[in-house]
Short mmCIF file of C-alpha atoms in Angstrom, two decimals:
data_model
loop_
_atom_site.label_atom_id
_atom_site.label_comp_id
_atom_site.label_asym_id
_atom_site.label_seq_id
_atom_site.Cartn_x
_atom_site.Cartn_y
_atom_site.Cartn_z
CA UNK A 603 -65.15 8.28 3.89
CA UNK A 604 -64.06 6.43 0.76
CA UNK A 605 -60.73 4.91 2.89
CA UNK A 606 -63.77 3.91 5.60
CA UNK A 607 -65.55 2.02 1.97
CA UNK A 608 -62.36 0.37 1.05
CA UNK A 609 -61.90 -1.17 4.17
CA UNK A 610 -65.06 -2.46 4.93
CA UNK A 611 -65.12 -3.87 1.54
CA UNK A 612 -61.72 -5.62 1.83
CA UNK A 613 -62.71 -7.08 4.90
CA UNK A 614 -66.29 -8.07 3.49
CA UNK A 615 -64.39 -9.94 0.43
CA UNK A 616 -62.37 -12.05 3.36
CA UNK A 617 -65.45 -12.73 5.52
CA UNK A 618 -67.50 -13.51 2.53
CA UNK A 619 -66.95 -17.14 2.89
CA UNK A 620 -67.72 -17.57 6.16
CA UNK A 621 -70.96 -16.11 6.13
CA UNK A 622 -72.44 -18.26 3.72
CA UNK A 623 -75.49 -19.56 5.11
CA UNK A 624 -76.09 -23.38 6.26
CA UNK A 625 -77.56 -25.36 3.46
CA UNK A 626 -75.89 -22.94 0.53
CA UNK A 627 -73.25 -24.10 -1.58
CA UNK A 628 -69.91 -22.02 -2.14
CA UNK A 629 -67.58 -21.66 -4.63
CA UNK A 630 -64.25 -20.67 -4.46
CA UNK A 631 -62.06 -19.86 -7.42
CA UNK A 632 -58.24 -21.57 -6.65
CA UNK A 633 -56.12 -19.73 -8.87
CA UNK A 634 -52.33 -20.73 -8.40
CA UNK A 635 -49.01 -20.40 -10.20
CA UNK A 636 -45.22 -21.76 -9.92
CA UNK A 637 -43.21 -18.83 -8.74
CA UNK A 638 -39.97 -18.62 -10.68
CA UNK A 639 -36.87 -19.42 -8.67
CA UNK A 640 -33.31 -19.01 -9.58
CA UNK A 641 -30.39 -20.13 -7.47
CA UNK A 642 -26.71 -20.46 -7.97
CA UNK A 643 -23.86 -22.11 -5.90
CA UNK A 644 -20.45 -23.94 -5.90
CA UNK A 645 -20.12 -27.47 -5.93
CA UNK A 646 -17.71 -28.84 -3.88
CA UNK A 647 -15.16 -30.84 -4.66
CA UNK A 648 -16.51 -34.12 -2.82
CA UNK A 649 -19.95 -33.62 -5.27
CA UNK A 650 -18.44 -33.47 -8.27
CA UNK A 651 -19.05 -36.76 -9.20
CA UNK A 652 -22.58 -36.79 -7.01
CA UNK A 653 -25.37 -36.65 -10.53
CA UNK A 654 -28.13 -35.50 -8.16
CA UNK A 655 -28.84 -33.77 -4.66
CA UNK A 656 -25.20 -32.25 -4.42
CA UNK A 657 -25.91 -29.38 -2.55
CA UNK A 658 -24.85 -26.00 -3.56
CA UNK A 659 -22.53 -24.17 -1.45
CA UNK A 660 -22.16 -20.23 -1.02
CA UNK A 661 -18.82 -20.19 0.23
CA UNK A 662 -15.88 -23.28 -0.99
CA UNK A 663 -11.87 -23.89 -0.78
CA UNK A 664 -10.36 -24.80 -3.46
CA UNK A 665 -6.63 -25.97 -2.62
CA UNK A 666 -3.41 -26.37 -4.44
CA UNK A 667 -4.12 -22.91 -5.69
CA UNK A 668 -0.81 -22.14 -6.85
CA UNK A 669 0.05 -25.69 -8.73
CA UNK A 670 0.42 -24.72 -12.87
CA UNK A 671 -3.34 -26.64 -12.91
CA UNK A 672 -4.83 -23.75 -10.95
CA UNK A 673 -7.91 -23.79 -8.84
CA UNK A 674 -11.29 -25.29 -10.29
CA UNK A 675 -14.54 -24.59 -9.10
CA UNK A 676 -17.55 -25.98 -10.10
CA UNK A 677 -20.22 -23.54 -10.85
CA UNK A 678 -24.25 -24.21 -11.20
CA UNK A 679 -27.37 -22.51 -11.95
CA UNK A 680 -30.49 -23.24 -11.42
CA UNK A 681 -33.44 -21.81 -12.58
CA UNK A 682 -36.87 -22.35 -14.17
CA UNK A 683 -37.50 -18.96 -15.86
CA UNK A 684 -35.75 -18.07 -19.32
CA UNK A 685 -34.30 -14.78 -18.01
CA UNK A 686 -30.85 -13.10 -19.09
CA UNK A 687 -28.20 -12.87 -16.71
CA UNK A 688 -24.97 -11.71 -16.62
CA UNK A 689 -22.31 -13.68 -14.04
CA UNK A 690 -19.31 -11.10 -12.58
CA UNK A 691 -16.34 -12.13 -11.06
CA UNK A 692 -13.79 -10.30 -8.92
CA UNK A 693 -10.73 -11.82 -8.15
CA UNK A 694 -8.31 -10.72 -5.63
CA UNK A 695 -4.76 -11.23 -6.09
CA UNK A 696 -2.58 -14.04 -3.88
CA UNK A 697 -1.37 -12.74 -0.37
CA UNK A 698 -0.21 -14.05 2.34
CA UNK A 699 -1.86 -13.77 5.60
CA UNK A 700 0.75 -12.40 7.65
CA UNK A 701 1.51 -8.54 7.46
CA UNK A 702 3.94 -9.14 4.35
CA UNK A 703 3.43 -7.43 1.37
CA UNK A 704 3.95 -10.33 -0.55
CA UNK A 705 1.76 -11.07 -3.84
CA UNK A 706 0.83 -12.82 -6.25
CA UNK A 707 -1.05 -12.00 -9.40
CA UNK A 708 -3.77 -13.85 -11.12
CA UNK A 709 -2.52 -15.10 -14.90
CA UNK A 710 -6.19 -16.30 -15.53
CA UNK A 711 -9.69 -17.29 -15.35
CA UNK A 712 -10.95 -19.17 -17.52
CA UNK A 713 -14.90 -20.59 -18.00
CA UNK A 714 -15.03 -23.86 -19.48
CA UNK A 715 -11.71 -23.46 -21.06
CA UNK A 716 -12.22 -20.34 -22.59
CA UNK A 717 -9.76 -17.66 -21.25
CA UNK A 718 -11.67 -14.10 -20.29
CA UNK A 719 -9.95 -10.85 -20.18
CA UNK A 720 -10.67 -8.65 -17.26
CA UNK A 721 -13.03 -5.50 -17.90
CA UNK A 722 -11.92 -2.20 -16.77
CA UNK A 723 -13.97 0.58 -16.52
CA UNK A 724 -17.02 -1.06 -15.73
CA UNK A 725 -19.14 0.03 -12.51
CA UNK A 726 -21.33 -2.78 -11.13
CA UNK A 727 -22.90 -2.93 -7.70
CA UNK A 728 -22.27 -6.53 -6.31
CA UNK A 729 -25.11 -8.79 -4.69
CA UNK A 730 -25.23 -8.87 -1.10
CA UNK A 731 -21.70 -10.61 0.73
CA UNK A 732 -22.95 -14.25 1.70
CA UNK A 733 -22.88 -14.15 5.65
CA UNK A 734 -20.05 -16.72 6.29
CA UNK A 735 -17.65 -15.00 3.92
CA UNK A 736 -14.43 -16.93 3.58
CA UNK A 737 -11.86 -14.07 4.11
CA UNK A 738 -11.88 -10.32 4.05
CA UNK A 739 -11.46 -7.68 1.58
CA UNK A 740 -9.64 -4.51 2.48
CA UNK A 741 -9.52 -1.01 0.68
CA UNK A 742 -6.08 -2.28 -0.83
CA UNK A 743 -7.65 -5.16 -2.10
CA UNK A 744 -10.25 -3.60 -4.05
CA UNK A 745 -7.91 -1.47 -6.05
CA UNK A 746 -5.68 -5.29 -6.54
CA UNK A 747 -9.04 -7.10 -8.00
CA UNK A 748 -9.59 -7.92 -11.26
CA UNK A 749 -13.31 -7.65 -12.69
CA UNK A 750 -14.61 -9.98 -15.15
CA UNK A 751 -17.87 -10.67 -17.16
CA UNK A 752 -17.77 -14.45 -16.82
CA UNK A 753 -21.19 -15.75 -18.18
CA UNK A 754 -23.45 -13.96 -20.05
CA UNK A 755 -26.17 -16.02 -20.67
CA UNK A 756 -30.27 -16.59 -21.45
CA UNK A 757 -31.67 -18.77 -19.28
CA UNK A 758 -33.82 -21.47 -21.78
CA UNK A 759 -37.26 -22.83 -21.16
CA UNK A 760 -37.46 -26.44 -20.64
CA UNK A 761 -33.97 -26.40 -18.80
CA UNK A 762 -33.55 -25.95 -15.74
CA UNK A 763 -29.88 -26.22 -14.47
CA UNK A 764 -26.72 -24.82 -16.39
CA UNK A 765 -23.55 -25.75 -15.20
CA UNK A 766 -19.98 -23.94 -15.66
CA UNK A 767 -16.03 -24.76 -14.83
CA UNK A 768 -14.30 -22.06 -13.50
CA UNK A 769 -10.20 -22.72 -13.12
CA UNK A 770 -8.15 -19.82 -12.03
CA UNK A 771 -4.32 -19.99 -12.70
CA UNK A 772 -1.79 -17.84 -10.20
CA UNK A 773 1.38 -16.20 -12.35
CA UNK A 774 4.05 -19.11 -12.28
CA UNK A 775 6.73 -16.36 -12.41
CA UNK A 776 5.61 -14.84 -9.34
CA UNK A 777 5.22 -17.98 -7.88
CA UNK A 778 8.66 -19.40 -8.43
CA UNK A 779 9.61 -15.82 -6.37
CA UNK A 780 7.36 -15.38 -4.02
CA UNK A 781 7.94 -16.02 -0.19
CA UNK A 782 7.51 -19.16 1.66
CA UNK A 783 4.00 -18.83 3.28
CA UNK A 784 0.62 -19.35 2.87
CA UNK A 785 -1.33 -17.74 0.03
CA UNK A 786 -4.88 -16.82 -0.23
CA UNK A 787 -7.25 -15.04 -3.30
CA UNK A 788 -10.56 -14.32 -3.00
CA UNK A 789 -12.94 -14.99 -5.96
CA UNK A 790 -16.40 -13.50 -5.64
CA UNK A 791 -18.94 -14.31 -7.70
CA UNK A 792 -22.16 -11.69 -8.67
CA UNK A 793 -25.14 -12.21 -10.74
CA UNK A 794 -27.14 -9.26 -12.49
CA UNK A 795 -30.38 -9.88 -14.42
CA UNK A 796 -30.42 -8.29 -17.56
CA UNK A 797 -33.87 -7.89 -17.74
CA UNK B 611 -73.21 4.74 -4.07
CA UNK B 612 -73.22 1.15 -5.47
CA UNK B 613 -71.39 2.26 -9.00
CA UNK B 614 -68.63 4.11 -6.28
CA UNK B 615 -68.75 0.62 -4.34
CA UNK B 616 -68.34 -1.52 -7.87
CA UNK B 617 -65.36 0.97 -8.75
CA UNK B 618 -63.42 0.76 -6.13
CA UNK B 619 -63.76 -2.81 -5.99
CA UNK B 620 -62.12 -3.08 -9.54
CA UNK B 621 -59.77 -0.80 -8.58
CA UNK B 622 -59.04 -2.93 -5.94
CA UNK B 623 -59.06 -6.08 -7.88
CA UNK B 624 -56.86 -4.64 -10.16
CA UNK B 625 -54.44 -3.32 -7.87
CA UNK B 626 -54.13 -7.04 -6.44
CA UNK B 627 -53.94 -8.60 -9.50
CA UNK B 628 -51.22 -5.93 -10.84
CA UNK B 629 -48.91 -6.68 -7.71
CA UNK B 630 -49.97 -10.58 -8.63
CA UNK B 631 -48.58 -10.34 -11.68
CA UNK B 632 -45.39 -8.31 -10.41
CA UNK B 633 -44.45 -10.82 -7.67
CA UNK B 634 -44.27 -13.47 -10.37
CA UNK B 635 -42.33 -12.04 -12.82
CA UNK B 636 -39.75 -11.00 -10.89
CA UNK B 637 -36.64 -12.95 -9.70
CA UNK B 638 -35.21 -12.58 -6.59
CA UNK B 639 -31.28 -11.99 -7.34
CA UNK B 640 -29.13 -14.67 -5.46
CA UNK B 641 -26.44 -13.36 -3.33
CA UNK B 642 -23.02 -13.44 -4.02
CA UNK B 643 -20.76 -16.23 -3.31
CA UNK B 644 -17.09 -16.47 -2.18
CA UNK B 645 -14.68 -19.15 -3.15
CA UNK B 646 -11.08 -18.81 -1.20
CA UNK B 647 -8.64 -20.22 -3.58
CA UNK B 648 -5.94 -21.83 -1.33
CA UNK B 649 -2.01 -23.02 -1.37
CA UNK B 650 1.36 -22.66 0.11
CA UNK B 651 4.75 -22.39 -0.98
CA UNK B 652 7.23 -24.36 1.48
CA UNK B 653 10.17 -23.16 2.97
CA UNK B 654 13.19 -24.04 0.78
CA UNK B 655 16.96 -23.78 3.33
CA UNK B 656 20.11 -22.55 2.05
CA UNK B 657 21.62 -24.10 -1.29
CA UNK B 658 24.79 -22.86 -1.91
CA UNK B 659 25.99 -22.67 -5.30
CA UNK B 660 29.72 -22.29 -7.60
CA UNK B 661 29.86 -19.51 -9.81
CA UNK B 662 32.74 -20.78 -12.95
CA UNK B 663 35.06 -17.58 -13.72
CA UNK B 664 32.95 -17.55 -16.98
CA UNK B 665 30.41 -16.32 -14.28
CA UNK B 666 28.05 -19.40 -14.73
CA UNK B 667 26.32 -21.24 -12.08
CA UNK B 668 28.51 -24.82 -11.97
CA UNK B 669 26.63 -27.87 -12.51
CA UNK B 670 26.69 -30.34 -9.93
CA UNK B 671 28.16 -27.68 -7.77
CA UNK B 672 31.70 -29.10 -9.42
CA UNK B 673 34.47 -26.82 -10.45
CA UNK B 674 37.73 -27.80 -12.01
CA UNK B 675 40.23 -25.37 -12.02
CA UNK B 676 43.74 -25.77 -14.27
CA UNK B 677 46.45 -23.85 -12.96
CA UNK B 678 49.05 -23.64 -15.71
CA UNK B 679 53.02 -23.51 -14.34
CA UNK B 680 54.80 -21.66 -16.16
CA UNK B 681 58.23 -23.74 -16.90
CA UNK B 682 60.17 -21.02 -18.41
CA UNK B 683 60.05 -18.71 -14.86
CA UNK B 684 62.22 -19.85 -11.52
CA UNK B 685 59.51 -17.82 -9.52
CA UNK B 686 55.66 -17.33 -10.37
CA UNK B 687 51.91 -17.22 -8.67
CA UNK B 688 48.81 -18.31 -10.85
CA UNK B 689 45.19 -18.00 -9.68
CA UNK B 690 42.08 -18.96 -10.04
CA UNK B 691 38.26 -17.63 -8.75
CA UNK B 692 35.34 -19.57 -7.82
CA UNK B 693 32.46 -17.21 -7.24
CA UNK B 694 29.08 -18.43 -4.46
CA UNK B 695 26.17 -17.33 -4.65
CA UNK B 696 23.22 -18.82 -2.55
CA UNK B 697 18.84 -19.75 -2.93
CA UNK B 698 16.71 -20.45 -0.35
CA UNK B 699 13.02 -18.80 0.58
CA UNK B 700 13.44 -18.56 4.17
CA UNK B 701 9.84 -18.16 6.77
CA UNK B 702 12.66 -15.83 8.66
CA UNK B 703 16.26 -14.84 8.23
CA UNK B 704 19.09 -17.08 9.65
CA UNK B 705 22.94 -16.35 9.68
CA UNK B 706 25.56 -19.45 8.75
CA UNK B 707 28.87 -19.46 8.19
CA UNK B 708 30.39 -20.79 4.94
CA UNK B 709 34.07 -22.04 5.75
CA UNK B 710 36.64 -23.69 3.27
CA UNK B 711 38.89 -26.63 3.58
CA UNK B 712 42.01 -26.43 1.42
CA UNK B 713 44.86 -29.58 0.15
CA UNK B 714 46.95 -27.65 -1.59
CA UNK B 715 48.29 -28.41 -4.94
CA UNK B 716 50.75 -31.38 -4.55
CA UNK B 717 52.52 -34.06 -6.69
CA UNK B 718 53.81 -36.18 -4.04
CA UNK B 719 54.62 -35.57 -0.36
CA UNK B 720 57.65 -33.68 -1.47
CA UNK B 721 56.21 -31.80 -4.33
CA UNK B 722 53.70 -29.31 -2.62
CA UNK B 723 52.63 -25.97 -4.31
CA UNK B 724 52.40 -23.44 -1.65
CA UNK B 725 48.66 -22.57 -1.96
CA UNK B 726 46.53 -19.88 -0.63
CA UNK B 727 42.94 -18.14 -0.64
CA UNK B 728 41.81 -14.82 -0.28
CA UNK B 729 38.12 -13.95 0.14
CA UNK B 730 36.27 -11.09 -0.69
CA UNK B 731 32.70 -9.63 -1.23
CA UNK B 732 30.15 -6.88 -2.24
CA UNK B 733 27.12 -8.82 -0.34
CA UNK B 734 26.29 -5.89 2.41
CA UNK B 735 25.19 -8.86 4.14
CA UNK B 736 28.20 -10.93 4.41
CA UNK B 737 31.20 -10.08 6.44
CA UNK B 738 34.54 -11.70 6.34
CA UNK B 739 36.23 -13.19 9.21
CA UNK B 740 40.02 -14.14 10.42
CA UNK B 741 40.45 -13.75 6.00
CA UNK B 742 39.05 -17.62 5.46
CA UNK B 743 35.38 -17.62 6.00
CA UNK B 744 32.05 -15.94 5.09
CA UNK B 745 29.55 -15.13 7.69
CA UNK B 746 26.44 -14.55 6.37
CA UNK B 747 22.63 -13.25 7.15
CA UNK B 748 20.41 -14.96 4.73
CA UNK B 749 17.84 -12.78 4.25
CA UNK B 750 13.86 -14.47 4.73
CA UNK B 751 11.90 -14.85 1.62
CA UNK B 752 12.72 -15.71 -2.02
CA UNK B 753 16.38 -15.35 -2.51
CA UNK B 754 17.52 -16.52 -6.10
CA UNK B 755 21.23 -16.65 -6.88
CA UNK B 756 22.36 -14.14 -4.81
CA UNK B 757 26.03 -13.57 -4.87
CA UNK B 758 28.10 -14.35 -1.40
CA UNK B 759 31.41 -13.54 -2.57
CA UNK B 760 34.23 -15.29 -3.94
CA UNK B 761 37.36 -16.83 -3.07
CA UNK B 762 41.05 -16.56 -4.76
CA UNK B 763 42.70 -19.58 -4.95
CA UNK B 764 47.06 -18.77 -5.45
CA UNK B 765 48.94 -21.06 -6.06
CA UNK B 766 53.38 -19.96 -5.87
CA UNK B 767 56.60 -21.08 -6.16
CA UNK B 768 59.67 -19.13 -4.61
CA UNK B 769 62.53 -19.38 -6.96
CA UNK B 770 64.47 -21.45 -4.04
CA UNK B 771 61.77 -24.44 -4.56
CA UNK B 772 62.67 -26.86 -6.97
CA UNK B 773 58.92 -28.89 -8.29
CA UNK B 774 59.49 -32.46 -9.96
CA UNK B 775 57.74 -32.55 -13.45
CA UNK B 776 54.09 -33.94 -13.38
CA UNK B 777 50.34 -33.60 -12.72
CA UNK B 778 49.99 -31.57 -9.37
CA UNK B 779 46.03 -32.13 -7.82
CA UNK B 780 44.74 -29.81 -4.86
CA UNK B 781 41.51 -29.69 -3.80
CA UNK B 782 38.49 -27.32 -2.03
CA UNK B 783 35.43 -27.84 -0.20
CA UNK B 784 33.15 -25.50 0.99
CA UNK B 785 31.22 -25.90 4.35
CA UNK B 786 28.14 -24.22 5.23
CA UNK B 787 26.79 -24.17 9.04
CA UNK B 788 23.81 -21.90 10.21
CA UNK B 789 23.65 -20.62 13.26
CA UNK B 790 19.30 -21.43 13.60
#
């Protein structure tokens, strides 16, 4: 009986407009508010210099890898609450795409020139994979990545887009050593609110 | 029955406003991205190199070896080593042949030094044929320095030969040819 009340009173609040009568006046109260959003994405290496309307990509390439420069990537966020999050990286080491058991290891990440030092111990469930994934990760892969806390960071009122250089260097030693061929690491990137 | 119908009503009302309130404060997580950090490392061929019998790597791939007659002896040998080693980083393994062409050690036409080479090696993957050349199997991938073998340069005099006094010059070369 009461489930029959509630329903014929949430219907009777949605009909209530259009039963006013001809001749009456009705009022509606608009209530509205802007929904918090909060995005993230690569730039790619074309945008760089673009100051507005790059758009953000969930998937890049970054070439020359292996060079003593490294691999940069261009990281932004964009948001317009002031929320804490926490940015996670893992980083696969370099192998080849053939069956060779070649490798080579990563000497460093760095976020806007500061070097970070892997965390170990540290259990973290990943966002969901991004549907056009660049390359996949095996079991043996997983036990090869590095984990690291990249950005840890509050989000400030008023501003609205924070962005971040990420350069990865490949161990030069391993380098000089390592089998002619072609070499790929996979970086993903995770975000965790702290809140 | 009106005070039930004005109590559920805030209860609805507050319900709605409740999830209102949730929905907004909440942030939707982005998903994860993937960058694919990218290169390769070319093929480098064969570069043979001269290991000095100090056991350093030559530079310029030059080696100049003295060979020291002894004047107070009617019949003597003296020798000298040259080591090889090899680099390359191969996409798969090739086989060559390093071969050696040999003046001996000579002051004039009539003033030659009788000189010879030996070859030998501990490279499991070089074999020595007809005692004057190296056949090799150069592995594929990184090889740095690896050690061919090396070659025994003798240089004799039977008592019988008479040498004129003076500055005697020889010289070697080393060939490589692979087979792919």
């Amino acid at each position: 009986m009461r489930r029959f009340i509630l329903m014929v009173m949430a219907c009777a609040v949605v009909l209530m407009p259009l039963c006013a009568d001809d001749g009456q006046v009705a009022f509606a109260d608009v209530q509205s508010s802007v929904t918090g959003y909060l995005l993230h994405g690569f730039l790619d290496e074309k945008d760089k210099n673009l100051t507005d309307g790059a758009e953000l990509k969930n998937s890049v390439i970054a070439d020359d890898a292996l060079s003593q420069k490294g691999a940069t990537l261009t990281y932004i966020i964009k948001t317009n609450k002031d929320t804490p999050l926490v940015i996670y990286a893992n980083v696969t080491p370099f192998k080849q795409d053939a069956s060779t058991t070649a490798k080579i290891a990563i000497a460093s990440v760095a976020v806007d020139g500061v070097t970070l030092t892997p965390i170990t111990g540290l259990e973290f469930l990943p966002n969901e994979q991004p549907s056009d994934s660049t390359g996949e990760v095996s079991n043996e892969d997983v036990t090869d990545t590095q984990k690291y806390e990249l950005i840890d960071f509050q989000a400030e009122s008023g501003k609205n887009e924070y962005d971040y250089t990420i350069n990865v260097k490949a161990n030069q030693n391993d380098v000089a050593e390592a089998p002619a061929g072609h070499y790929i690491s996979s970086f993903t990137l995770s975000m965790a609110s702290k809140s | 029955m009106s005070r039930h119908i004005s109590r559920l009503l805030s209860i609805l009302c507050a319900l709605l406003f409740a999830t209102g309130v949730a929905c907004a404060a909440s942030l939707v997580v982005p998903t994860a991205l993937k960058a694919s950090l990218e290169d390769t490392i070319g093929q480098q061929e064969v570069n043979i190199q001269l290991i000095g019998e100090d056991g350093k790597l030559a530079e310029n791939n030059v080696i100049t070896l003295e060979f020291q007659f002894p004047t107070d002896k009617e019949e003597w040998s003296v020798s000298h080593t040259v080591g090889f080693a090899y680099s390359s980083n191969l996409l798969k393994e090739k086989s060559g042949v390093l071969s050696f062409d040999i003046t001996p050690l000579q002051y004039d036409a009539d003033n030659v030094v009788d000189t010879q080479v030996s070859l030998d090696t501990n490279n499991s993957n070089v074999s020595i044929s007809e005692g004057k050349q190296f056949n090799v199997l150069f592995s594929s991938g990184f090889s740095g320095d690896v050690p061919l073998g090396y070659i025994t340069i003798t240089a004799s005099k039977p008592a019988s030969q008479k040498l004129a006094a003076g500055e005697y010059s020889g010289s070697i070369s080393v060939n490589l040819t692979s087979s792919n």
